[in-house]
Amino acid sequence: MFWRKLLNIDSKIIYVVVGLALLLPVIKPVGMPVSISEEYTRRFYNYLTDIPKDAVVFFDLSFRETGEAELGSSVLPAFELLQKRGVKIVCGGQWQQAPFFMQSRLEKKAEEIGSVYGVDWVNIGYKPGGTATWRAMMEDFWKGAAGVDCNETKFDELPLMDRVRKLDKETFAAIVIWQAGTPGSGTWMQYAPDIPLLAVYMGGIGGNARYLRSGQVQAMIGGMQQAAEFEIITDCLGDATGLLDAQSLAVLVVIAFIVLGNISWIMVKRQDSLERSS
Amino acid sequence: MLRREVPAVLTTVMAIFVFLSAMLFPLEEMKILARTDSLLQFMGNMALFLGGINLFRLHSRNIKKKREYWPFSLWLLAVFVFFTVLGIVKGNNDPLYKGLYDALIVPVNASMHSISAFFLCSAAFKAFRIKNLDSIVLMISAVWVMLASVPIGEIISPNVGIVKDWLLAVPGSAVARAMANGLFLAGFAATLRIFLGLERRHLGQ
Amino acid sequence: MNMDPLIMLEAVGTIAVLSYVWKENAAYRFFEFTAIGLVAAHSIVQTWNNYLKPTVRDRMIGDGEWYLLIPAAIGLLYYTRVMDKKFSWLARYPISISIGYSIGYSLAYSPRPFLKEFRNNFASFGHVNDYIFLLVWLLVVFYFIFTLMKKTKKTLRVTGAITRCLIMIYMGVLFGTSILGKFSRLLGRYQFLLRDWLRLI
């Protein structure tokens, strides 16, 4: 009887349990230990720190508001790490949301570390037109990007853009993409395979690990844990580190649900077959 | 002829032009395509108001026929016009424009996608059943990946993470690659059908 | 509590949308419709401000690239789709140009990443994992190719069962990462409510 009741439990009770499991550790985090993944986080960090001073890196912010907590939290440490080392950054994106809403977060971070807009970094914003736009930028970055940044400031007023005339391997030492779906790293693998590519994936690395094997992506991280690892390794603690405990508890709750759901299903099935035979 | 045949021929001619240009010249030497890319980009962006017009048509019908939620449709159109005018007149950098984006689009979009976490948990309880070997493997793999992706996995055993990394890098990647290869071949075949004029659905035929 | 009107608005919007989990309600609908209107507007604004306006101002008028009027005219034909049905066929011209153009590129460039991955399967055999990788890849490829025969051939039935398990491993990886992704989205919202709005953490 108990198992049948459990099996038919109102979904709203599940929602409340999940909601609380996620909420409580956010209010009071335990601070679980986090170790750095050598294969992914350390490799990603090392690649960034090996980029020579004064080189230019392209940040492709291809995600929307949903990725703000997870992906957004690793954009800022990467930005800080490179800027402090004197690497110049040009931001843009294949999705229209992140290049727009990340601008204020990047401005805040730049102010904190003393980076000068237009000299050390530029955000060109979202440029519509899909792959035709990127291909146009490969021939003439200024024309392809319509010659203005995300605030409609002309490129000739931004000294850094003097160095950025083409989207090619001579101009950019690497492309770092934060992606939550498609379009994403596929664009660069197809049209700019010569530029080293680093990727940050939403949720986790999943099946994208195969690109490391084929050398199409040089380094990658994915998911909240590796975002937190990256925050720790760069000594730039942010959102991800604070949310890891909550995600741990939520995972335990989901596993408990799967186990309980199956036990109650088996018990009810057994009870039904007993009733039928009697 | 102008309505059907010419657009169909145009598709193939454009495809041949781009294909040959791309095959004959390396990417950095493709001056012709670089120029036409820019033209295509400009042509495509002329359609910027098309989505807005469709939105207007759809919601105007809702209002006219007083369908369910029609007052919301009215509100939607008002918001749409206001935000478009504000953005175009004041520019991206306007504090009100940025503020409204942060205060409304960011939370609503992020929250809408996040509520599926609740539904997924409910589904995990009510629908994730171990009925055969396949579902057992699926469950073990899913649980393992989830555990290894949070600090609790590391606390249980350092091997949890090592096994997950191996699962991702070797069998997971191999399966993903095989599936991606299949998808590519299917996509390529579909592209070839349009190229050869066998598929004309994009022209409404 | 942060009383900034925009933060308050963001908090109300977040709570209203999250309330959908409990029951569909008017507050949720209100914010849903508001967001649709804003997103559609933002898309136009971004295209106009970031691309069309500067291109027309600087390239067409400034640099005298008047030939841009030709693609502009063809692009305007897109709008005949929403005009009188008598003219809607004209929209097929820009559509056929852009589809043909994309197909040409796709035929020329999409095989490259595919072939790079394909070649990598046989690139190195220095570690046992390389052999396992190749074996799994071959099994899955053959599973899809010989799916129809699996009921008749015993060998294919056995390898099919093994391959299905391998595919399930990958599906499990996807399920796990998908759940984690959903959690991180929700946690981002919780963090906003508790830290930026209520200032509890």
XYZ file of C-alpha atoms in Angstrom:
684
model
C 0.000 0.000 0.000
C 2.826 2.345 1.006
C 4.731 1.670 -2.201
C 1.645 2.245 -4.342
C 1.037 5.561 -2.606
C 4.667 6.487 -3.085
C 4.516 5.577 -6.759
C 1.481 7.791 -7.284
C 2.877 10.663 -5.261
C 1.802 14.138 -6.387
C 4.465 15.710 -8.613
C 4.210 18.904 -6.569
C 5.771 17.132 -3.571
C 8.723 16.191 -5.773
C 8.995 19.822 -6.889
C 9.074 21.014 -3.269
C 11.772 18.500 -2.309
C 13.919 19.430 -5.310
C 13.341 23.139 -4.749
C 14.454 22.896 -1.119
C 17.404 20.623 -1.899
C 18.727 23.286 -4.236
C 17.790 26.230 -2.044
C 19.273 25.267 1.325
C 22.920 24.820 0.239
C 22.753 28.139 -1.620
C 21.824 29.837 1.669
C 24.334 27.860 3.707
C 27.080 26.255 1.610
C 29.221 23.570 3.234
C 32.263 24.278 1.085
C 32.962 20.834 -0.311
C 36.539 20.289 -1.488
C 37.149 20.727 -5.208
C 40.138 19.169 -6.935
C 41.404 20.387 -10.286
C 40.943 18.127 -13.307
C 44.309 17.715 -15.043
C 42.863 16.521 -18.351
C 40.431 19.376 -18.746
C 40.703 22.371 -16.365
C 44.502 22.383 -15.948
C 45.005 21.921 -19.674
C 42.564 24.765 -20.425
C 44.305 27.016 -17.900
C 47.774 26.132 -19.183
C 46.763 26.879 -22.758
C 45.511 30.317 -21.764
C 48.611 31.108 -19.743
C 50.829 30.053 -22.656
C 49.314 32.659 -24.974
C 52.029 35.283 -25.503
C 51.693 38.755 -24.057
C 50.190 41.301 -26.437
C 48.563 38.589 -28.603
C 44.862 38.994 -29.461
C 42.270 36.394 -28.458
C 38.678 36.204 -29.693
C 35.997 35.482 -27.084
C 32.952 33.934 -28.763
C 30.097 34.322 -26.269
C 27.540 31.971 -27.776
C 24.977 31.490 -25.079
C 21.857 33.115 -23.743
C 20.605 34.202 -20.348
C 20.176 30.596 -19.198
C 23.939 30.144 -19.233
C 24.659 33.241 -17.189
C 25.428 31.430 -13.912
C 27.526 28.623 -15.340
C 29.137 29.943 -18.520
C 29.141 33.593 -17.497
C 31.072 32.684 -14.369
C 34.019 31.311 -16.339
C 34.087 34.199 -18.837
C 35.149 36.641 -16.126
C 38.114 34.621 -14.723
C 39.369 33.950 -18.278
C 39.019 37.656 -19.067
C 40.893 38.631 -15.902
C 43.615 36.013 -16.421
C 44.370 37.136 -19.973
C 44.053 40.862 -19.372
C 46.386 40.760 -16.370
C 48.941 38.990 -18.567
C 48.662 41.699 -21.223
C 46.726 39.621 -23.755
C 44.209 41.665 -25.755
C 40.632 40.435 -26.102
C 37.985 40.972 -28.768
C 34.550 39.715 -27.712
C 31.678 38.815 -30.003
C 29.203 36.011 -30.362
C 27.169 33.816 -32.632
C 24.168 34.226 -30.334
C 22.651 37.645 -29.927
C 22.102 37.517 -26.154
C 25.435 37.002 -24.369
C 27.527 39.652 -26.189
C 24.857 42.150 -25.097
C 24.201 41.242 -21.469
C 27.809 40.265 -20.669
C 29.014 43.752 -21.633
C 28.108 45.329 -18.268
C 29.676 42.388 -16.380
C 32.857 42.688 -18.442
C 32.957 46.464 -17.967
C 32.725 45.954 -14.205
C 35.522 43.396 -14.235
C 37.670 45.603 -16.502
C 37.255 48.519 -14.121
C 38.286 46.281 -11.209
C 41.528 45.169 -12.880
C 42.276 48.441 -14.664
C 41.756 47.307 -18.257
C 41.038 50.064 -20.737
C 38.204 49.621 -23.201
C 39.319 50.064 -26.783
C 42.980 49.530 -25.882
C 43.007 46.238 -23.976
C 39.666 44.834 -25.005
C 36.701 45.469 -27.293
C 33.242 43.923 -27.530
C 31.987 43.993 -31.115
C 28.591 42.689 -29.979
C 26.354 40.395 -31.945
C 26.674 40.635 -35.721
C 23.689 39.113 -37.520
C 23.909 37.063 -40.711
C 25.156 33.673 -39.530
C 28.191 32.063 -41.112
C 28.207 34.574 -44.002
C 29.108 37.227 -41.412
C 32.073 35.292 -40.044
C 33.307 34.497 -43.527
C 33.022 38.176 -44.441
C 35.091 38.996 -41.329
C 37.752 36.532 -42.452
C 38.324 38.688 -45.510
C 37.713 42.086 -43.920
C 36.913 42.191 -40.213
C 35.823 45.824 -40.278
C 33.394 45.423 -43.150
C 32.015 42.119 -41.884
C 31.437 43.605 -38.451
C 30.013 46.824 -39.954
C 32.851 48.814 -38.383
C 31.184 49.394 -35.003
C 31.337 47.776 -31.549
C 28.425 46.822 -29.304
C 27.938 50.445 -28.224
C 27.999 51.650 -31.838
C 31.446 53.193 -31.380
C 33.344 53.209 -34.669
C 36.348 50.872 -34.915
C 38.633 53.751 -35.915
C 38.068 55.254 -32.466
C 39.225 51.994 -30.806
C 43.051 51.605 -31.068
C 42.975 47.825 -30.555
C 40.890 47.366 -33.710
C 43.780 48.728 -35.787
C 45.407 45.337 -35.271
C 42.255 43.418 -36.085
C 41.802 43.581 -39.847
C 41.043 39.936 -40.545
C 39.618 37.019 -38.641
C 42.598 34.736 -39.238
C 45.435 32.947 -37.475
C 47.824 35.862 -38.025
C 45.536 38.182 -36.043
C 44.117 35.862 -33.387
C 46.252 33.595 -31.210
C 43.140 31.639 -30.222
C 39.359 31.589 -30.185
C 37.723 30.794 -26.857
C 34.080 29.841 -27.203
C 31.470 29.605 -24.453
C 28.653 27.673 -26.002
C 25.229 26.507 -24.917
C 24.232 24.813 -28.186
C 24.256 25.440 -31.926
C 25.712 27.497 -33.597
C 28.912 26.991 -31.702
C 32.366 25.509 -32.109
C 31.287 23.802 -35.384
C 31.481 27.172 -37.175
C 35.154 27.546 -36.286
C 36.032 23.932 -37.026
C 34.497 24.326 -40.462
C 35.653 27.788 -41.498
C 38.647 28.626 -39.304
C 40.352 25.303 -38.572
C 43.779 26.978 -38.440
C 42.989 29.156 -35.424
C 43.483 27.273 -32.123
C 40.104 26.695 -30.500
C 39.279 26.413 -26.788
C 35.756 25.584 -25.668
C 33.572 25.872 -22.578
C 30.433 23.759 -22.760
C 27.190 24.166 -20.834
C 26.175 21.309 -18.496
C 29.247 19.230 -19.181
C 31.639 18.112 -21.857
C 29.474 15.178 -22.930
C 30.241 13.892 -26.419
C 32.422 16.902 -27.252
C 35.453 15.188 -25.700
C 36.003 13.644 -29.129
C 37.189 16.996 -30.472
C 40.154 16.900 -28.071
C 41.098 13.538 -29.519
C 40.934 14.785 -33.108
C 42.762 18.009 -32.224
C 39.898 20.215 -33.444
C 39.661 21.735 -29.961
C 42.880 22.311 -28.043
C 41.389 22.435 -24.542
C 37.911 22.355 -23.047
C 35.963 22.527 -19.828
C 32.286 21.938 -19.169
C 29.749 22.036 -16.365
C 29.508 23.829 -13.048
C 32.270 21.790 -11.385
C 34.896 22.660 -13.974
C 33.696 26.270 -14.009
C 34.352 26.287 -10.249
C 37.719 24.584 -10.754
C 38.627 27.288 -13.238
C 37.581 29.994 -10.772
C 39.790 28.385 -8.125
C 42.807 27.872 -10.378
C 42.641 31.492 -11.558
C 42.016 32.711 -8.008
C 38.919 34.563 -9.181
C 36.120 33.074 -7.085
C 32.658 33.690 -8.459
C 29.216 32.192 -8.876
C 30.155 28.621 -9.775
C 32.174 27.897 -6.623
C 29.305 29.035 -4.415
C 26.760 26.875 -6.210
C 28.604 23.562 -6.284
C 27.276 22.356 -2.921
C 23.727 22.922 -4.090
C 24.380 20.953 -7.237
C 25.870 18.108 -5.170
C 22.779 17.861 -3.008
C 20.494 18.116 -6.040
C 22.340 15.217 -7.690
C 21.865 13.097 -4.564
C 18.155 13.940 -4.583
C 17.777 12.925 -8.240
C 19.589 9.642 -7.604
C 17.349 9.026 -4.585
C 14.298 9.674 -6.773
C 15.479 7.221 -9.423
C 16.174 4.524 -6.813
C 12.935 5.113 -4.883
C 10.890 5.237 -8.073
C 12.280 1.900 -9.173
C 11.899 0.198 -5.783
C 8.275 1.303 -5.517
C 7.616 0.234 -9.115
C 9.075 -3.248 -8.456
C 7.147 -3.604 -5.177
C 3.857 -2.590 -6.774
C 4.448 -4.957 -9.690
C 5.172 -7.807 -7.288
C 2.076 -7.006 -5.235
C -0.069 -6.923 -8.383
C 1.215 -10.276 -9.606
C 0.619 -11.807 -6.150
C -2.937 -10.497 -6.152
C -3.540 -11.852 -9.638
C -2.222 -15.327 -8.756
C -4.274 -15.509 -5.571
C 8.536 29.901 -65.382
C 9.542 32.963 -63.351
C 7.618 31.592 -60.382
C 9.021 28.056 -60.234
C 11.763 27.127 -62.662
C 13.941 30.231 -62.400
C 14.229 30.146 -58.560
C 14.998 26.405 -58.723
C 17.730 26.978 -61.316
C 19.020 29.946 -59.306
C 19.512 27.700 -56.243
C 21.641 25.255 -58.231
C 23.582 27.982 -60.054
C 24.425 29.710 -56.759
C 25.456 26.391 -55.223
C 27.710 25.562 -58.199
C 29.253 29.042 -58.128
C 30.084 28.856 -54.415
C 31.165 25.215 -54.535
C 33.541 25.732 -57.459
C 34.966 28.978 -56.050
C 35.568 27.304 -52.708
C 37.136 24.220 -54.263
C 39.361 26.086 -56.722
C 40.799 28.669 -54.339
C 42.059 28.344 -50.758
C 39.959 30.236 -48.193
C 42.431 33.117 -47.864
C 42.547 33.664 -51.620
C 38.802 33.617 -52.199
C 38.355 37.243 -53.145
C 35.165 36.609 -55.115
C 33.463 34.740 -52.314
C 34.639 37.244 -49.744
C 32.831 39.953 -51.714
C 29.688 37.894 -52.251
C 29.641 36.829 -48.570
C 29.357 40.479 -47.663
C 26.539 40.981 -50.194
C 24.678 37.923 -48.941
C 25.051 39.129 -45.362
C 23.511 42.467 -46.339
C 20.701 40.815 -48.312
C 19.790 38.464 -45.468
C 19.711 41.237 -42.900
C 17.160 43.177 -44.938
C 14.615 40.694 -43.557
C 15.031 42.074 -40.034
C 11.420 43.221 -39.750
C 9.919 39.974 -41.070
C 9.710 38.321 -37.631
C 8.154 41.463 -36.170
C 5.568 41.653 -38.950
C 4.605 38.013 -38.410
C 4.330 38.632 -34.686
C 2.044 41.591 -35.393
C -0.153 39.556 -37.751
C -0.492 36.669 -35.323
C -1.331 38.756 -32.273
C -3.559 41.185 -34.171
C -5.673 38.172 -35.147
C -5.775 37.091 -31.479
C -7.019 40.534 -30.483
C -9.495 40.817 -33.331
C -11.067 37.429 -32.641
C -10.822 37.951 -28.858
C -9.063 34.627 -28.423
C -7.820 33.365 -25.050
C -5.196 35.714 -23.548
C -5.986 38.445 -26.092
C -5.308 41.249 -23.583
C -1.810 39.807 -23.201
C -1.426 39.919 -26.981
C -2.270 43.617 -26.858
C 0.320 44.123 -24.141
C 2.889 42.116 -26.135
C 2.461 44.360 -29.171
C 2.720 47.507 -27.038
C 5.920 46.219 -25.417
C 7.301 45.203 -28.809
C 6.721 48.622 -30.377
C 8.010 50.505 -27.334
C 11.200 48.452 -27.017
C 11.931 48.555 -30.758
C 11.524 52.334 -30.915
C 13.534 52.819 -27.709
C 16.395 50.638 -28.974
C 16.539 52.181 -32.423
C 16.180 55.799 -31.276
C 18.338 55.684 -28.136
C 20.781 52.920 -29.143
C 22.147 49.824 -27.421
C 23.868 51.798 -24.720
C 20.748 53.518 -23.356
C 20.457 52.789 -19.594
C 16.676 52.217 -19.796
C 17.076 49.825 -22.719
C 19.843 47.901 -20.947
C 17.983 48.007 -17.635
C 14.763 46.615 -19.106
C 16.698 43.893 -20.894
C 18.430 42.858 -17.666
C 15.289 43.168 -15.579
C 12.906 41.339 -17.905
C 14.527 39.268 -20.639
C 17.333 37.827 -18.510
C 15.143 36.535 -15.634
C 12.231 35.373 -17.760
C 14.375 33.455 -20.254
C 16.634 31.976 -17.585
C 13.688 31.010 -15.346
C 11.677 29.500 -18.208
C 14.499 27.139 -19.071
C 15.305 26.369 -15.454
C 11.840 25.098 -14.516
C 12.449 22.002 -16.597
C 14.806 20.916 -13.766
C 11.675 20.221 -11.686
C 10.001 18.284 -14.484
C 13.148 16.243 -15.128
C 13.318 15.233 -11.459
C 9.678 14.232 -11.501
C 10.295 12.215 -14.674
C 13.329 10.570 -13.045
C 11.025 9.321 -10.280
C 8.003 8.378 -12.366
C 9.408 7.233 -15.701
C 13.036 6.121 -15.305
C 12.395 2.365 -15.043
C 14.969 -0.428 -15.036
C 13.242 -2.839 -17.388
C 16.162 -4.456 -19.250
C 19.931 -4.465 -19.625
C 19.906 -1.307 -21.782
C 18.065 0.737 -19.166
C 20.365 -0.571 -16.394
C 23.424 0.571 -18.365
C 21.762 3.920 -19.103
C 20.967 4.463 -15.431
C 24.425 3.481 -14.171
C 26.083 5.738 -16.731
C 23.799 8.700 -15.938
C 24.203 8.316 -12.162
C 27.959 7.920 -12.516
C 28.332 11.030 -14.653
C 26.154 13.094 -12.318
C 28.047 11.951 -9.221
C 31.436 12.494 -10.806
C 30.473 15.989 -11.973
C 29.971 17.321 -8.444
C 32.344 17.342 -5.443
C 30.435 14.561 -3.703
C 31.796 12.100 -6.289
C 35.355 13.029 -5.329
C 34.469 12.543 -1.655
C 33.121 9.030 -2.340
C 36.274 8.010 -4.235
C 38.812 9.717 -6.490
C 38.225 6.868 -8.950
C 34.696 8.120 -9.652
C 36.114 11.052 -11.607
C 38.761 8.938 -13.344
C 36.145 6.478 -14.609
C 33.904 9.344 -15.756
C 36.756 10.933 -17.690
C 37.464 7.592 -19.344
C 33.772 7.092 -20.160
C 33.690 10.522 -21.791
C 36.984 10.256 -23.616
C 36.796 6.705 -24.942
C 33.430 4.906 -25.344
C 31.336 8.095 -25.024
C 33.418 9.950 -27.591
C 33.496 6.990 -29.972
C 29.700 6.639 -29.879
C 29.253 10.404 -30.231
C 31.591 10.440 -33.211
C 29.872 7.505 -34.914
C 26.477 9.195 -34.448
C 27.824 12.540 -35.640
C 29.261 10.803 -38.703
C 25.848 9.328 -39.468
C 24.197 12.705 -39.006
C 26.745 14.317 -41.290
C 26.165 11.774 -44.058
C 22.387 12.207 -43.772
C 22.728 15.988 -43.855
C 25.110 15.822 -46.768
C 22.702 13.628 -48.706
C 19.862 16.090 -48.026
C 22.066 18.967 -49.209
C 22.947 17.054 -52.340
C 19.252 16.530 -53.093
C 18.645 20.285 -53.046
C 21.787 20.832 -55.111
C 20.518 18.449 -57.777
C 17.072 20.033 -57.764
C 15.380 16.891 -56.422
C 14.221 18.704 -53.305
C 12.345 21.996 -53.717
C 10.477 22.352 -50.456
C 12.336 25.572 -49.635
C 10.560 27.076 -52.651
C 7.171 25.898 -51.429
C 7.002 23.163 -54.061
C 16.375 43.613 0.456
C 17.497 45.479 -2.642
C 14.800 48.056 -3.439
C 16.210 49.069 -6.819
C 13.139 49.095 -9.120
C 14.859 47.083 -11.863
C 16.071 44.455 -9.376
C 12.541 44.312 -7.917
C 11.130 43.854 -11.407
C 13.657 41.091 -12.136
C 12.743 39.348 -8.867
C 9.000 39.549 -9.538
C 9.576 38.229 -13.071
C 11.671 35.331 -11.783
C 9.116 34.334 -9.135
C 6.221 34.682 -11.596
C 7.884 32.394 -14.124
C 8.976 29.858 -11.488
C 5.363 29.780 -10.209
C 4.442 27.934 -13.414
C 5.839 24.778 -11.814
C 2.965 24.860 -9.335
C 0.219 25.956 -11.687
C -0.180 27.962 -14.848
C -1.293 31.456 -13.895
C -1.852 34.981 -15.187
C 1.401 36.330 -13.731
C 3.386 33.730 -15.664
C 1.484 34.524 -18.872
C 2.068 38.238 -18.387
C 5.824 37.853 -18.137
C 5.902 35.273 -20.909
C 4.169 37.631 -23.353
C 6.304 40.536 -22.175
C 9.484 38.564 -22.824
C 8.331 37.490 -26.297
C 7.668 41.122 -27.243
C 11.002 42.255 -25.838
C 13.035 39.468 -27.437
C 11.484 40.120 -30.868
C 12.194 43.837 -30.477
C 15.750 43.209 -29.268
C 16.471 41.077 -32.320
C 15.448 43.936 -34.630
C 17.359 46.498 -32.590
C 20.559 44.431 -32.615
C 20.396 43.869 -36.375
C 19.677 47.533 -37.009
C 22.156 49.104 -34.573
C 25.012 46.611 -34.937
C 24.874 46.004 -38.640
C 22.374 47.672 -40.969
C 22.598 51.272 -39.764
C 26.425 51.470 -39.750
C 26.666 49.606 -43.069
C 24.249 51.961 -44.816
C 25.780 55.039 -43.147
C 29.466 54.209 -43.522
C 29.751 51.858 -46.460
C 26.890 52.804 -48.724
C 26.685 56.562 -48.149
C 30.159 57.187 -46.644
C 32.310 55.072 -48.961
C 29.962 55.239 -51.938
C 29.419 51.472 -52.157
C 26.096 51.975 -53.907
C 26.159 48.496 -55.419
C 24.836 47.374 -52.015
C 21.456 48.588 -53.258
C 21.233 45.456 -55.430
C 21.340 42.909 -52.557
C 19.150 45.309 -50.558
C 16.511 45.253 -53.302
C 16.635 41.471 -53.554
C 16.473 41.247 -49.745
C 13.353 43.419 -49.687
C 11.596 40.743 -51.746
C 11.416 38.683 -48.510
C 8.554 40.959 -47.478
C 6.388 39.862 -50.403
C 5.706 36.723 -48.348
C 3.572 38.755 -45.976
C 1.986 40.881 -48.706
C -0.724 40.018 -51.196
C -0.575 36.348 -52.269
C -0.255 37.536 -55.862
C 3.324 38.660 -55.169
C 4.445 36.130 -52.574
C 6.337 34.035 -55.161
C 8.856 36.849 -55.457
C 10.221 35.880 -52.037
C 11.521 32.698 -53.640
C 14.360 34.695 -55.220
C 16.210 35.756 -52.055
C 15.383 32.364 -50.521
C 16.818 30.439 -53.465
C 19.929 32.631 -53.511
C 20.640 32.167 -49.810
C 19.812 28.437 -49.827
C 21.935 27.841 -52.939
C 24.753 29.840 -51.412
C 24.655 27.897 -48.123
C 24.485 24.577 -49.976
C 27.552 25.428 -52.029
C 29.476 26.244 -48.878
C 28.156 23.212 -47.097
C 29.172 20.874 -49.924
C 32.624 22.409 -50.041
C 33.400 22.831 -46.366
C 31.312 20.471 -44.233
C 33.286 17.343 -45.243
C 36.467 18.810 -43.794
C 35.668 18.474 -40.055
C 34.041 15.113 -40.775
C 37.111 13.802 -42.584
C 39.414 15.130 -39.893
C 37.504 13.137 -37.293
C 37.293 10.127 -39.576
C 41.035 10.126 -40.172
C 41.687 10.498 -36.455
C 40.078 7.090 -35.820
C 43.082 5.492 -37.474
C 45.722 8.065 -36.560
C 47.430 6.516 -33.560
C 47.542 3.143 -31.914
C 49.938 3.795 -29.077
C 47.527 3.054 -26.247
C 44.931 0.412 -25.539
C 42.286 3.177 -25.457
C 42.937 3.861 -29.141
C 41.955 0.289 -29.979
C 38.879 0.446 -27.753
C 37.881 3.741 -29.359
C 38.161 2.332 -32.865
C 36.295 -0.840 -31.909
C 33.401 1.100 -30.338
C 33.252 3.459 -33.314
C 33.153 0.543 -35.751
C 30.500 -1.280 -33.732
C 28.193 1.750 -33.654
C 28.694 2.513 -37.342
C 27.972 -1.103 -38.280
C 25.009 -1.209 -35.905
C 23.356 1.618 -37.806
C 24.269 0.248 -41.226
C 23.082 -3.309 -40.513
C 20.126 -2.499 -38.275
C 17.665 -4.148 -40.636
C 19.595 -7.421 -40.671
C 19.994 -7.804 -36.946
C 16.921 -9.994 -36.511
C 18.124 -12.619 -38.933
C 21.845 -12.934 -38.282
C 22.845 -14.309 -34.893
C 26.277 -12.635 -34.888
C 24.660 -9.286 -35.591
C 22.134 -9.886 -32.805
C 24.929 -10.376 -30.294
C 27.042 -7.443 -31.461
C 23.845 -5.400 -31.689
C 23.120 -6.028 -28.003
C 26.668 -4.989 -27.050
C 26.474 -1.887 -29.225
C 23.125 -0.887 -27.747
C 24.749 -0.991 -24.311
C 27.554 1.235 -25.579
C 25.033 3.670 -27.017
C 23.220 3.610 -23.668
C 26.471 4.601 -21.933
C 26.569 7.672 -24.150
C 22.862 8.374 -23.618
C 23.473 8.189 -19.876
C 26.269 10.747 -20.246
C 23.872 13.028 -22.138
C 21.101 12.545 -19.557
C 23.492 13.322 -16.700
C 24.942 16.440 -18.314
C 21.465 17.611 -19.304
C 20.179 17.383 -15.707
C 23.263 19.185 -14.419
C 22.743 21.932 -17.001
C 19.136 22.419 -15.868
C 20.243 22.628 -12.237
C 22.851 25.254 -12.990
C 20.189 27.405 -14.689
C 17.884 27.133 -11.697
C 20.728 27.775 -9.267
C 21.589 30.942 -11.128
C 18.066 32.194 -10.481
C 18.189 31.173 -6.801
C 21.461 32.985 -6.433
C 19.952 36.130 -7.899
C 16.925 35.974 -5.585
C 18.912 35.264 -2.425
C 22.010 37.356 -3.070
C 21.158 40.233 -5.371
C 17.548 40.761 -4.294
C 17.080 39.565 -0.699
C 20.774 39.948 0.224
C 20.601 36.851 2.399
C 23.927 35.469 1.204
